[in-house]
Coordinates of C-alpha atoms in Angstrom, one line a residue:
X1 CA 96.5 -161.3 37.8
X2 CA 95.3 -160.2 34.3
X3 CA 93.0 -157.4 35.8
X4 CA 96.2 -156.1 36.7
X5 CA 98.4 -156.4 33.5
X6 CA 95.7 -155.1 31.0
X7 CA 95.4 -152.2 29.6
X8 CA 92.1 -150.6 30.7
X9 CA 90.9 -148.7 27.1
X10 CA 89.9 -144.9 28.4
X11 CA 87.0 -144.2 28.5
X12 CA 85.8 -142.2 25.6
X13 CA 82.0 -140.1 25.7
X14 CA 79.9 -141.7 22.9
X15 CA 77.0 -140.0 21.3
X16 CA 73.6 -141.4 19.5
X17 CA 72.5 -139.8 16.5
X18 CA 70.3 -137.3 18.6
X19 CA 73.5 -136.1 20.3
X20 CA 72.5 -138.0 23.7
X21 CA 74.9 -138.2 26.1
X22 CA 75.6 -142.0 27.0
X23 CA 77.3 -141.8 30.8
X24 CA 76.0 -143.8 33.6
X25 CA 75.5 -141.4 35.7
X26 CA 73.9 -138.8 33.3
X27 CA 71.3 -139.1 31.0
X28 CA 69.5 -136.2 28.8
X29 CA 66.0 -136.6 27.0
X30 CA 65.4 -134.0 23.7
X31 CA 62.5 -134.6 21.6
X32 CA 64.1 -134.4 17.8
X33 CA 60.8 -132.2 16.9
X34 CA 58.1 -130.6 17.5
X35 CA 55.0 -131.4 15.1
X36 CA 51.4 -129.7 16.1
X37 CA 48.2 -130.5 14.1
X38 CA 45.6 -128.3 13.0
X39 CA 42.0 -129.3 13.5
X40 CA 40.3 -130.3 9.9
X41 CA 37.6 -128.6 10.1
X42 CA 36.0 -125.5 8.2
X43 CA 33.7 -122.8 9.7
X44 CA 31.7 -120.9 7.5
X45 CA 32.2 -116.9 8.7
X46 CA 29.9 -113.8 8.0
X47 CA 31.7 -110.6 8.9
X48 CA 29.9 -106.7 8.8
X49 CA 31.6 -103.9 7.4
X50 CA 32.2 -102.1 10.8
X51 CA 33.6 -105.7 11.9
X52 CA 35.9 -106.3 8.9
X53 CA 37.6 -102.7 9.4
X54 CA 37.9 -103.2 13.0
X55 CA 40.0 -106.6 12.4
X56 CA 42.1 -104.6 9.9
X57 CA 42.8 -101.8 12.8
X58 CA 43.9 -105.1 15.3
X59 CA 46.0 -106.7 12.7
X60 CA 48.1 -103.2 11.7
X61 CA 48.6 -102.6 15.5
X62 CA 49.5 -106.3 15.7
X63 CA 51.8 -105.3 13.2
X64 CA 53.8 -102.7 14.8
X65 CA 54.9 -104.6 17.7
X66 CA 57.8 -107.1 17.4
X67 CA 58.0 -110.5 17.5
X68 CA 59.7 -112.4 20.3
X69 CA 62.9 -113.8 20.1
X70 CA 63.2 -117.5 19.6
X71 CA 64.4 -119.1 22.5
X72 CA 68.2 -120.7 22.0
X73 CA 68.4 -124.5 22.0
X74 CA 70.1 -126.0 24.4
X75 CA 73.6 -127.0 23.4
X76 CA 73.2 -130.9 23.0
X77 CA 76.6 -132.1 21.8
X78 CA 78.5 -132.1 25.3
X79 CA 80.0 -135.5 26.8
X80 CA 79.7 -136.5 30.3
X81 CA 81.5 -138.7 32.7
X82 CA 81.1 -139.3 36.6
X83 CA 83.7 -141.0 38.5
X84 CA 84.2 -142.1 42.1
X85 CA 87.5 -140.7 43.3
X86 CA 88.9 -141.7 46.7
X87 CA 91.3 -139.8 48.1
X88 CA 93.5 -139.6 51.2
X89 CA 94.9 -136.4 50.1
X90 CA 91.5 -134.6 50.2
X91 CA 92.3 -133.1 46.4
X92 CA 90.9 -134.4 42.6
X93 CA 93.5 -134.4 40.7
X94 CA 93.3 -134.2 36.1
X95 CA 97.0 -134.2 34.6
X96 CA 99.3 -136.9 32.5
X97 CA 102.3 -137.9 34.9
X98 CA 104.4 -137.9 32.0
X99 CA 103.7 -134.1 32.0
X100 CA 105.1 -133.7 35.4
X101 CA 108.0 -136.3 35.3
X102 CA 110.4 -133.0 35.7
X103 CA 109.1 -133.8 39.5
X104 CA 110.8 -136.6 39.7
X105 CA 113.3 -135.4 42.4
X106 CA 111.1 -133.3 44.6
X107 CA 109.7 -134.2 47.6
X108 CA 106.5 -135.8 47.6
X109 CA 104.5 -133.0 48.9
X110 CA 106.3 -130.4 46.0
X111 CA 102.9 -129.5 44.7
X112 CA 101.8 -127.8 47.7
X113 CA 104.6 -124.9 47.5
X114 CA 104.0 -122.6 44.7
X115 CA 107.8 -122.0 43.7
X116 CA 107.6 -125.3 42.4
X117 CA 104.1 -125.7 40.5
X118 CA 104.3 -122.0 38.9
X119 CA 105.5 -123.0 35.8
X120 CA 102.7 -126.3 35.5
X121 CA 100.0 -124.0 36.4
X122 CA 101.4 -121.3 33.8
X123 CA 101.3 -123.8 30.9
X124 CA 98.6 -126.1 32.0
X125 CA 100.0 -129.5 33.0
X126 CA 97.4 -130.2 35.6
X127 CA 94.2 -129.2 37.1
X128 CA 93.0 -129.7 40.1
X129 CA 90.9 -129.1 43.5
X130 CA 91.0 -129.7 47.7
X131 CA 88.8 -130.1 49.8
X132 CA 88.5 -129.9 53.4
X133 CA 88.8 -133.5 54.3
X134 CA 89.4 -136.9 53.1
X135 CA 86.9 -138.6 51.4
X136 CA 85.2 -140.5 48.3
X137 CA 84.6 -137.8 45.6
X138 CA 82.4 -138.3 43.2
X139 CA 83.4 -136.2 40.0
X140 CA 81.6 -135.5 36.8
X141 CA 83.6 -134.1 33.6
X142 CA 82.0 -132.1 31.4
X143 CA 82.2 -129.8 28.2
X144 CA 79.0 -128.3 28.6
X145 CA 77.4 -126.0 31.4
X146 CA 76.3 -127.2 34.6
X147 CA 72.7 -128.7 34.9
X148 CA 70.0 -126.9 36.4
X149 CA 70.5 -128.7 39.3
X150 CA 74.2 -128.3 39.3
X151 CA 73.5 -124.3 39.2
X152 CA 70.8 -124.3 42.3
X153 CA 73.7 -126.1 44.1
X154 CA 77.2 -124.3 43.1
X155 CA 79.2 -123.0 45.3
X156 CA 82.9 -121.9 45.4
X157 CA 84.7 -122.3 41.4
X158 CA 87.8 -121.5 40.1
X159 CA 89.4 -121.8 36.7
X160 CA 92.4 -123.2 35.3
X161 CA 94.7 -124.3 32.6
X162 CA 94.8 -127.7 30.8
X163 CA 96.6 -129.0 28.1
X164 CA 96.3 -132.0 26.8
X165 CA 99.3 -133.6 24.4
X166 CA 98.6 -137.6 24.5
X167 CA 95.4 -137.6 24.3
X168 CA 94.2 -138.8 27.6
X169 CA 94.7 -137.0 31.7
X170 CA 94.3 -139.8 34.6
X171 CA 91.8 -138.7 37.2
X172 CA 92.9 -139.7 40.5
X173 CA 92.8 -138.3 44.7
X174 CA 96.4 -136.6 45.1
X175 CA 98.2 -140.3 44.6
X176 CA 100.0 -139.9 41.1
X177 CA 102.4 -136.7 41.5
X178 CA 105.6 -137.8 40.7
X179 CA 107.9 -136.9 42.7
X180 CA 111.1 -139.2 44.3
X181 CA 109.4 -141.9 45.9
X182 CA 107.0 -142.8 42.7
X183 CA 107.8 -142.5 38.4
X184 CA 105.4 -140.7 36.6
X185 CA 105.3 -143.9 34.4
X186 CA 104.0 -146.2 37.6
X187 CA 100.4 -145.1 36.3
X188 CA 100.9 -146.2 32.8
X189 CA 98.5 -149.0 33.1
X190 CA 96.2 -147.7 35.2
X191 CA 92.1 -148.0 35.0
X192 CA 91.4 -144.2 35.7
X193 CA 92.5 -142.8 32.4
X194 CA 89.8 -141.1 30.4
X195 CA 90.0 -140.3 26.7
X196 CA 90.4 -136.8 25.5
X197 CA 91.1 -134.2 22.5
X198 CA 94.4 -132.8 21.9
X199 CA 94.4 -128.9 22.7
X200 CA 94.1 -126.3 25.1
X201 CA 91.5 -126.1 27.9
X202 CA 89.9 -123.4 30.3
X203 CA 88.9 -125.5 33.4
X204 CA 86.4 -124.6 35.5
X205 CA 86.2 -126.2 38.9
X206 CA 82.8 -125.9 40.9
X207 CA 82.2 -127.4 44.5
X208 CA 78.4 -128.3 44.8
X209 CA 76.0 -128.4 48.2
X210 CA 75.3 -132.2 48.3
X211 CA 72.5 -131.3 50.9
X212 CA 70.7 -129.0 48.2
X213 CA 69.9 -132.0 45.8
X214 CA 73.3 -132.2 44.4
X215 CA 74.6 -135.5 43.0
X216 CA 78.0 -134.6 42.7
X217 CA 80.9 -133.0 45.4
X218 CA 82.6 -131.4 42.0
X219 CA 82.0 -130.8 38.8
X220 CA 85.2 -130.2 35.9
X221 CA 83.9 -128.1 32.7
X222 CA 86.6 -128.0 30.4
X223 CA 86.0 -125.8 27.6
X224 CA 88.2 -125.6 24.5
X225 CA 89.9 -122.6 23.7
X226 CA 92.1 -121.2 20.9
X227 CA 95.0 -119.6 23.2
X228 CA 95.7 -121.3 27.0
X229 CA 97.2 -117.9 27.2
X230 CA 93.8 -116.2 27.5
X231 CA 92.5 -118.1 30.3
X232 CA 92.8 -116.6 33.7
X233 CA 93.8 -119.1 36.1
X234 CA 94.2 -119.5 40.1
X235 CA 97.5 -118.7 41.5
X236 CA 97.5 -121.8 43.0
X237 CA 96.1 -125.4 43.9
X238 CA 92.2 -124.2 44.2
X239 CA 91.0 -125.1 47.8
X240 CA 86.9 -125.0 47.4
X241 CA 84.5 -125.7 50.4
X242 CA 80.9 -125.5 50.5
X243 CA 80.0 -122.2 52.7
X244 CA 83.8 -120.8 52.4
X245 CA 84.9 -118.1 49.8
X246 CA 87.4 -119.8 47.1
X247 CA 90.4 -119.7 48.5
X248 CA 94.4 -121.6 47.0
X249 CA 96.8 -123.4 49.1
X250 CA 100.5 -123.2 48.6
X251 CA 100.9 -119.6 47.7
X252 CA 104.0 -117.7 50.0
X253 CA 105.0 -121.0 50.5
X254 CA 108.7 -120.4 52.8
X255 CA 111.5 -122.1 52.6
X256 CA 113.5 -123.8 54.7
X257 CA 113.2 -123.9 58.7
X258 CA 115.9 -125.5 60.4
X259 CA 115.0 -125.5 64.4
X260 CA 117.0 -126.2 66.9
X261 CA 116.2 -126.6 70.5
X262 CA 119.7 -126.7 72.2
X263 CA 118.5 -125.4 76.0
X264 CA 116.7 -129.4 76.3
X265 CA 120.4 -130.5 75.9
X266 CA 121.1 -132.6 79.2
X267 CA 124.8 -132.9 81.0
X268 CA 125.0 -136.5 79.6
X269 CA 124.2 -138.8 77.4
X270 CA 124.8 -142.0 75.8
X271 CA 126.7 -142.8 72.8
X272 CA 125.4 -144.0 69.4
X273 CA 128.5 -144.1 66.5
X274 CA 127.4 -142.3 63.0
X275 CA 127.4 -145.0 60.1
X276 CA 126.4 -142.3 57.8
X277 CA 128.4 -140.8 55.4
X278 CA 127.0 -137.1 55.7
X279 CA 125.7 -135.8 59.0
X280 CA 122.4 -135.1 60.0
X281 CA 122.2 -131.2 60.8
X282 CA 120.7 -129.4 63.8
X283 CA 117.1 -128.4 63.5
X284 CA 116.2 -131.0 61.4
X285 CA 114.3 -133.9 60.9
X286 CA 116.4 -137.3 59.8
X287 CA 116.4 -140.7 60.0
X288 CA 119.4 -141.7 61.9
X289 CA 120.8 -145.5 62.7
X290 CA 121.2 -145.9 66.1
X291 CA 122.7 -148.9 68.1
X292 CA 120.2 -151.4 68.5
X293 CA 121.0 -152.5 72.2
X294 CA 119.9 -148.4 72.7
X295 CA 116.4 -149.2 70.6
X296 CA 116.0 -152.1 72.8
X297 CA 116.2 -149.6 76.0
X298 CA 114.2 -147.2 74.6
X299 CA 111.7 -150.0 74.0
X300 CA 111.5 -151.5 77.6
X301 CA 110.8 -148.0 78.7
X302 CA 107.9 -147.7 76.7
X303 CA 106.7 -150.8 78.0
X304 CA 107.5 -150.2 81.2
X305 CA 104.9 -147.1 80.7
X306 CA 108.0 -144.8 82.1
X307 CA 108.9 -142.0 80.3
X308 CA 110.1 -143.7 77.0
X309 CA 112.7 -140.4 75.6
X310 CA 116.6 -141.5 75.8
X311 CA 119.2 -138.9 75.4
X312 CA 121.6 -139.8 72.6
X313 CA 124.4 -138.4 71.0
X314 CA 125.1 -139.5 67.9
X315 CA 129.0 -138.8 66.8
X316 CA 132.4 -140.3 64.9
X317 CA 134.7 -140.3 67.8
X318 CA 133.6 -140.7 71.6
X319 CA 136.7 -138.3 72.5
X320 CA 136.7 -134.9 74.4
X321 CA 136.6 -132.2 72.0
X322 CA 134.6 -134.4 69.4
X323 CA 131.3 -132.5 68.0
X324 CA 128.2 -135.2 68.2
X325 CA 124.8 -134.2 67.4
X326 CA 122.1 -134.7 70.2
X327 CA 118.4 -136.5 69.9
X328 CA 116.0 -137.6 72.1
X329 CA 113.5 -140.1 70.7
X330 CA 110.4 -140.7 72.8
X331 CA 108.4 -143.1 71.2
X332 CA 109.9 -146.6 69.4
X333 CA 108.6 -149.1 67.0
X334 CA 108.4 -152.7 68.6
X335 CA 108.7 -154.4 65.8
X336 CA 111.4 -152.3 64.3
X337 CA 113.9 -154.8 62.6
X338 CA 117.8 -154.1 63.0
X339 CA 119.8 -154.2 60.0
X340 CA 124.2 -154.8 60.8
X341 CA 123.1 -154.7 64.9
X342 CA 121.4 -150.9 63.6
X343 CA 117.9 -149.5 64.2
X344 CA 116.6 -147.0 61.6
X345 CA 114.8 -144.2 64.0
X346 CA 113.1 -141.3 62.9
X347 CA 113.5 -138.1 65.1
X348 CA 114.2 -134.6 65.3
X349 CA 118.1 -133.4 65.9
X350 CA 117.8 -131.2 68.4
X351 CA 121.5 -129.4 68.8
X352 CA 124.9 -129.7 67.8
X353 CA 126.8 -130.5 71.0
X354 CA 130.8 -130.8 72.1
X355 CA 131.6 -133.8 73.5
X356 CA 133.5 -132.6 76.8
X357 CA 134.3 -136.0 78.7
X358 CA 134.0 -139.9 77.8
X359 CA 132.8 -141.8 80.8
X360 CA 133.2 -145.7 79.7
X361 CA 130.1 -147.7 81.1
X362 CA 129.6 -152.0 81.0
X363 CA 127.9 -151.8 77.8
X364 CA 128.0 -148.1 76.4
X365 CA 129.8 -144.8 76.9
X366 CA 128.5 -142.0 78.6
X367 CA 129.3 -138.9 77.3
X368 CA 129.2 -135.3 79.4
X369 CA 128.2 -132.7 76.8
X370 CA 127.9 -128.8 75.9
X371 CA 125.5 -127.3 73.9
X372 CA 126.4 -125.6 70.2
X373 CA 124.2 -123.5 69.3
X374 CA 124.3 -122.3 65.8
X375 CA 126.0 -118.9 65.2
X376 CA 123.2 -115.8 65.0
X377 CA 125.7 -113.3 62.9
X378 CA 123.8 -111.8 60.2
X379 CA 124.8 -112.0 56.6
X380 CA 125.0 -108.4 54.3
X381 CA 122.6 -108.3 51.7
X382 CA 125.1 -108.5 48.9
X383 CA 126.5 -111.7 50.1
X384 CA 122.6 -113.4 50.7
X385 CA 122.4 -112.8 47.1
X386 CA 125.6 -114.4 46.3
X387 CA 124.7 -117.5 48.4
X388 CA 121.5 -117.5 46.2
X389 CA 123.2 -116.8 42.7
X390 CA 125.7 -119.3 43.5
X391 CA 123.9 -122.1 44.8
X392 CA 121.4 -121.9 42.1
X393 CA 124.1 -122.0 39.3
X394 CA 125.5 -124.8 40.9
X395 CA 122.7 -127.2 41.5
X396 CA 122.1 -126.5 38.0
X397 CA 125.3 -127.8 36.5
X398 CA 124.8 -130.9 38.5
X399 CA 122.0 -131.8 36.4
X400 CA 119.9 -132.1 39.2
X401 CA 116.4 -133.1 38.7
X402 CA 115.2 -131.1 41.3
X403 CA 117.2 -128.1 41.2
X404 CA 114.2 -125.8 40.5
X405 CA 112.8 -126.7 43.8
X406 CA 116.2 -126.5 45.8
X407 CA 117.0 -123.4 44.2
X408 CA 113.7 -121.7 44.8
X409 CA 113.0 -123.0 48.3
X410 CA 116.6 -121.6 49.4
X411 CA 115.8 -118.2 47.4
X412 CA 112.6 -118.3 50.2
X413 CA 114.4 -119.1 53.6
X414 CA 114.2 -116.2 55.1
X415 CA 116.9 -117.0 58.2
X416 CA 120.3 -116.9 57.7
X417 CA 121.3 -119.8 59.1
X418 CA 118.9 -121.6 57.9
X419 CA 119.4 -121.0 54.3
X420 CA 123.4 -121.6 54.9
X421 CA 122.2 -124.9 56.4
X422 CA 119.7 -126.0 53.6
X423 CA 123.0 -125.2 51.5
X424 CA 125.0 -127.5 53.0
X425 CA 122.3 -130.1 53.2
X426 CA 122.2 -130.0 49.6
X427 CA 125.6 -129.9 48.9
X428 CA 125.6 -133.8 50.6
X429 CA 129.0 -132.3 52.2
X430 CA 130.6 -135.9 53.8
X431 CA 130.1 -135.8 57.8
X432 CA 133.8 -134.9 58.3
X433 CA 133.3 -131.4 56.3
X434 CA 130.5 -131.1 57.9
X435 CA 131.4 -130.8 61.2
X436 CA 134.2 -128.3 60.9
X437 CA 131.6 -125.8 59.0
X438 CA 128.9 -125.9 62.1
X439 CA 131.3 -124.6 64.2
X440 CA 132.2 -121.3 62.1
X441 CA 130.6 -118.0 61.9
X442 CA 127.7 -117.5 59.5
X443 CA 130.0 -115.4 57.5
X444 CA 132.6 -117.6 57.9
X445 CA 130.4 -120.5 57.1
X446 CA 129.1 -118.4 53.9
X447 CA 132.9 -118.0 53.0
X448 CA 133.7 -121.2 52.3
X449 CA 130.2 -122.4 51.0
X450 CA 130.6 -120.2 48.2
X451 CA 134.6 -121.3 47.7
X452 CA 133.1 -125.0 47.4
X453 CA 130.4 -123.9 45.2
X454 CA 132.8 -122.0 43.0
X455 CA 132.8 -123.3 39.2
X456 CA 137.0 -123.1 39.4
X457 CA 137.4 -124.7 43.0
X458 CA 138.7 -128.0 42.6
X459 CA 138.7 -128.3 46.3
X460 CA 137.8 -131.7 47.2
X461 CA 135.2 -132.7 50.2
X462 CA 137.6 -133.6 53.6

């Protein structure tokens, strides 16, 4: 228990007094000086004339020639630290989570989609590198040049900007973004921070060749400079791999992608009632309550080694004329728990469908169904843009934390009825609402999104 409440000190690079680097893992040997000795002993030397002026001749051409250069010392007073980093994520990560606590409401992958890390990258709140697969990294920091051995084995680099403001980064696999399902002050006591300097760094990230002698998978050189503005940085999260040119992952990141897949609609299905207070839309992925006598059935056809999918549809009303949404979960969680005789189920919503006729069953309803698809009408231009400019001025006045993220990945959704979708998913419109805009025209729909966006609409949500 008080392993876990301490505070472990970072680690701070300490120096001797001949500027050798005490790490663990690294360890340097310079001889303070050099002294040579001179034998003690005299010769007595005769020289002829002809040999005295041939010396002379040697030494003036001796003299004519220049001397050699002296050799530059090796730059001694660089610190060094190795760390093991395991990660799940296959990344090394370098930033203070207080830095990035404006993630807070993004989704936990927001680092991978380059409309939201621009800005970090721009002013240096984090470095870092992926690799290929999961693993155990192990890391050394540096603010000196790589070792000779390090060079023989580089491979891909890449640079970056770092600046450091509290004087110490946490080095850790991809598990400290903050984002909505962790605080950036979670970390606070955590034993991976290392000591820094305040100031600006230029990063430079290099992957070595552990199968060339190589003791390290990466190596971070972070070099002090006067302006982060003058280091040149990757456009993105650096993806380096041994025998692969450097490459960056999250760059032309899309937006959003709402597919539905309304010809797998059957005739019927059974009933599950919405608990919800919004509605899940079509082409997405949601978790959705469902009736937990309906988990049970799904779960003896699993067993049963059948073909486990169960058409639902999951709606307000079982009456003709009703909208529903349809889903067809194939797998189930045995020991799912039920909360208020409801099973949580993760699942895709296939297709919006019309409930056409109620057929009342011992311990369910059956329900014959159409299909709905979503309207294919194209949206001008000028009204795209207004979407855009809208949307993004309203998510803004809500004080969102996020609203950098929403506004950017709706600026990038390419469809049109997927960006008027992703609108109303953000707009948390109640299920009611909901269902009367999926069955309008996209321009229709676009209508009265931007009337409920409008600064001056006092409409409230029905």
């Amino acid at each position: 228990m008080d392993s876990e409440m301490n505070v472990t000190a970072p680690h701070r690079p300490q120096f001797d007094h001949q500027n050798h680097v005490k790490d663990d893992n690294t360890h340097s040997h310079v001889s303070s000086e050099r002294r040579e000795t001179m034998p003690d002993t005299t010769f007595g030397i005769r020289f002829s004339v002809s040999q005295v002026c041939l010396l002379l001749c040697v030494l003036a051409l001796a003299g004519c020639a220049a001397s050699p250069e002296k050799a530059p010392e090796a730059e001694l007073n660089h610190w060094s630290i190795t760390r093991s980093v395991p990660s799940k994520n296959a990344m090394v990560t370098l930033f203070d989570p207080l830095d990035l606590a404006h993630h807070e409401g993004d989704p936990e992958d927001w680092y991978r989609y380059d409309f939201a890390f621009a800005n970090d990258l721009e002013t240096g709140r984090f470095a870092a590198v992926m690799s290929d697969k999961p693993g155990n990294f192990l890391v050394r920091l540096t603010s000196g040049p790589l070792s000779t051995y390090e060079t023989q084995a580089a491979g891909p680099r890449a640079s970056m900007r770092l600046r450091v403001i509290n004087h110490r980064l946490l080095l850790s696999g991809g598990d400290a973004w903050p984002s909505r399902i962790q605080r950036s002050r979670i970390v606070s006591f955590d034993p991976r921070w290392i000591a820094f300097e305040n100031g600006d760094y230029r990063v430079i990230i290099t992957a070595l060749d552990r199968q060339k002698g190589a003791r390290h998978d990466f190596v971070f050189q972070l070099l002090p400079v006067d302006d982060i503005l003058s280091v040149s940085y990757a456009p993105g999260i650096p993806y380096l791999v041994m025998g692969e040119a450097p490459g960056v992952v999250g760059i032309q990141a899309g937006g959003l992608s709402y597919r539905e897949a309304c010809a797998r609609v059957p005739d019927t299905a059974v009933w599950s009632p919405l608990t919800s207070s919004t509605l899940p839309l079509p082409g997405s992925r949601a978790t959705i309550n469902i009736a937990q006598a309906l988990h049970r059935r799904g779960n003896s056809l699993q067993v049963s080694r059948n073909n486990a999918s169960l058409p639902i549809v999951v709606a307000r009303n079982p009456v003709p004329g009703a909208l529903g949404l349809f889903i067809q979960p194939d797998s189930w969680e045995t020991d799912a728990s039920a909360t208020n005789g409801e099973v949580a189920v993760s699942t895709r919503v296939l297709c919006a469908v019309t409930i056409k006729e109620v057929v009342p069953g011992n311990d369910d309803f059956e329900l014959r169904i159409e299909p709905l698809p979503g309207a294919r009408d194209p949206l001008t231009v000028a009204r795209t843009r207004s979407l855009n400019e809208r949307f993004e001025n309203w998510v803004r006045l809500t004080s969102d934390p996020a609203w950098r993220y929403k506004s950017a990945q709706i600026q990038r959704t390419v469809d049109h009825r997927s960006r008027l979708l992703g609108i109303m998913d953000y707009l948390d419109l109640s299920a009611k609402h909901s269902e009367s805009l999926l069955q309008e025209s996209n321009g229709n729909l676009a209508n009265r999104l931007l009337d409920h966006m409008s600064i001056d609409s006092q409409q409230p949500d029905h």
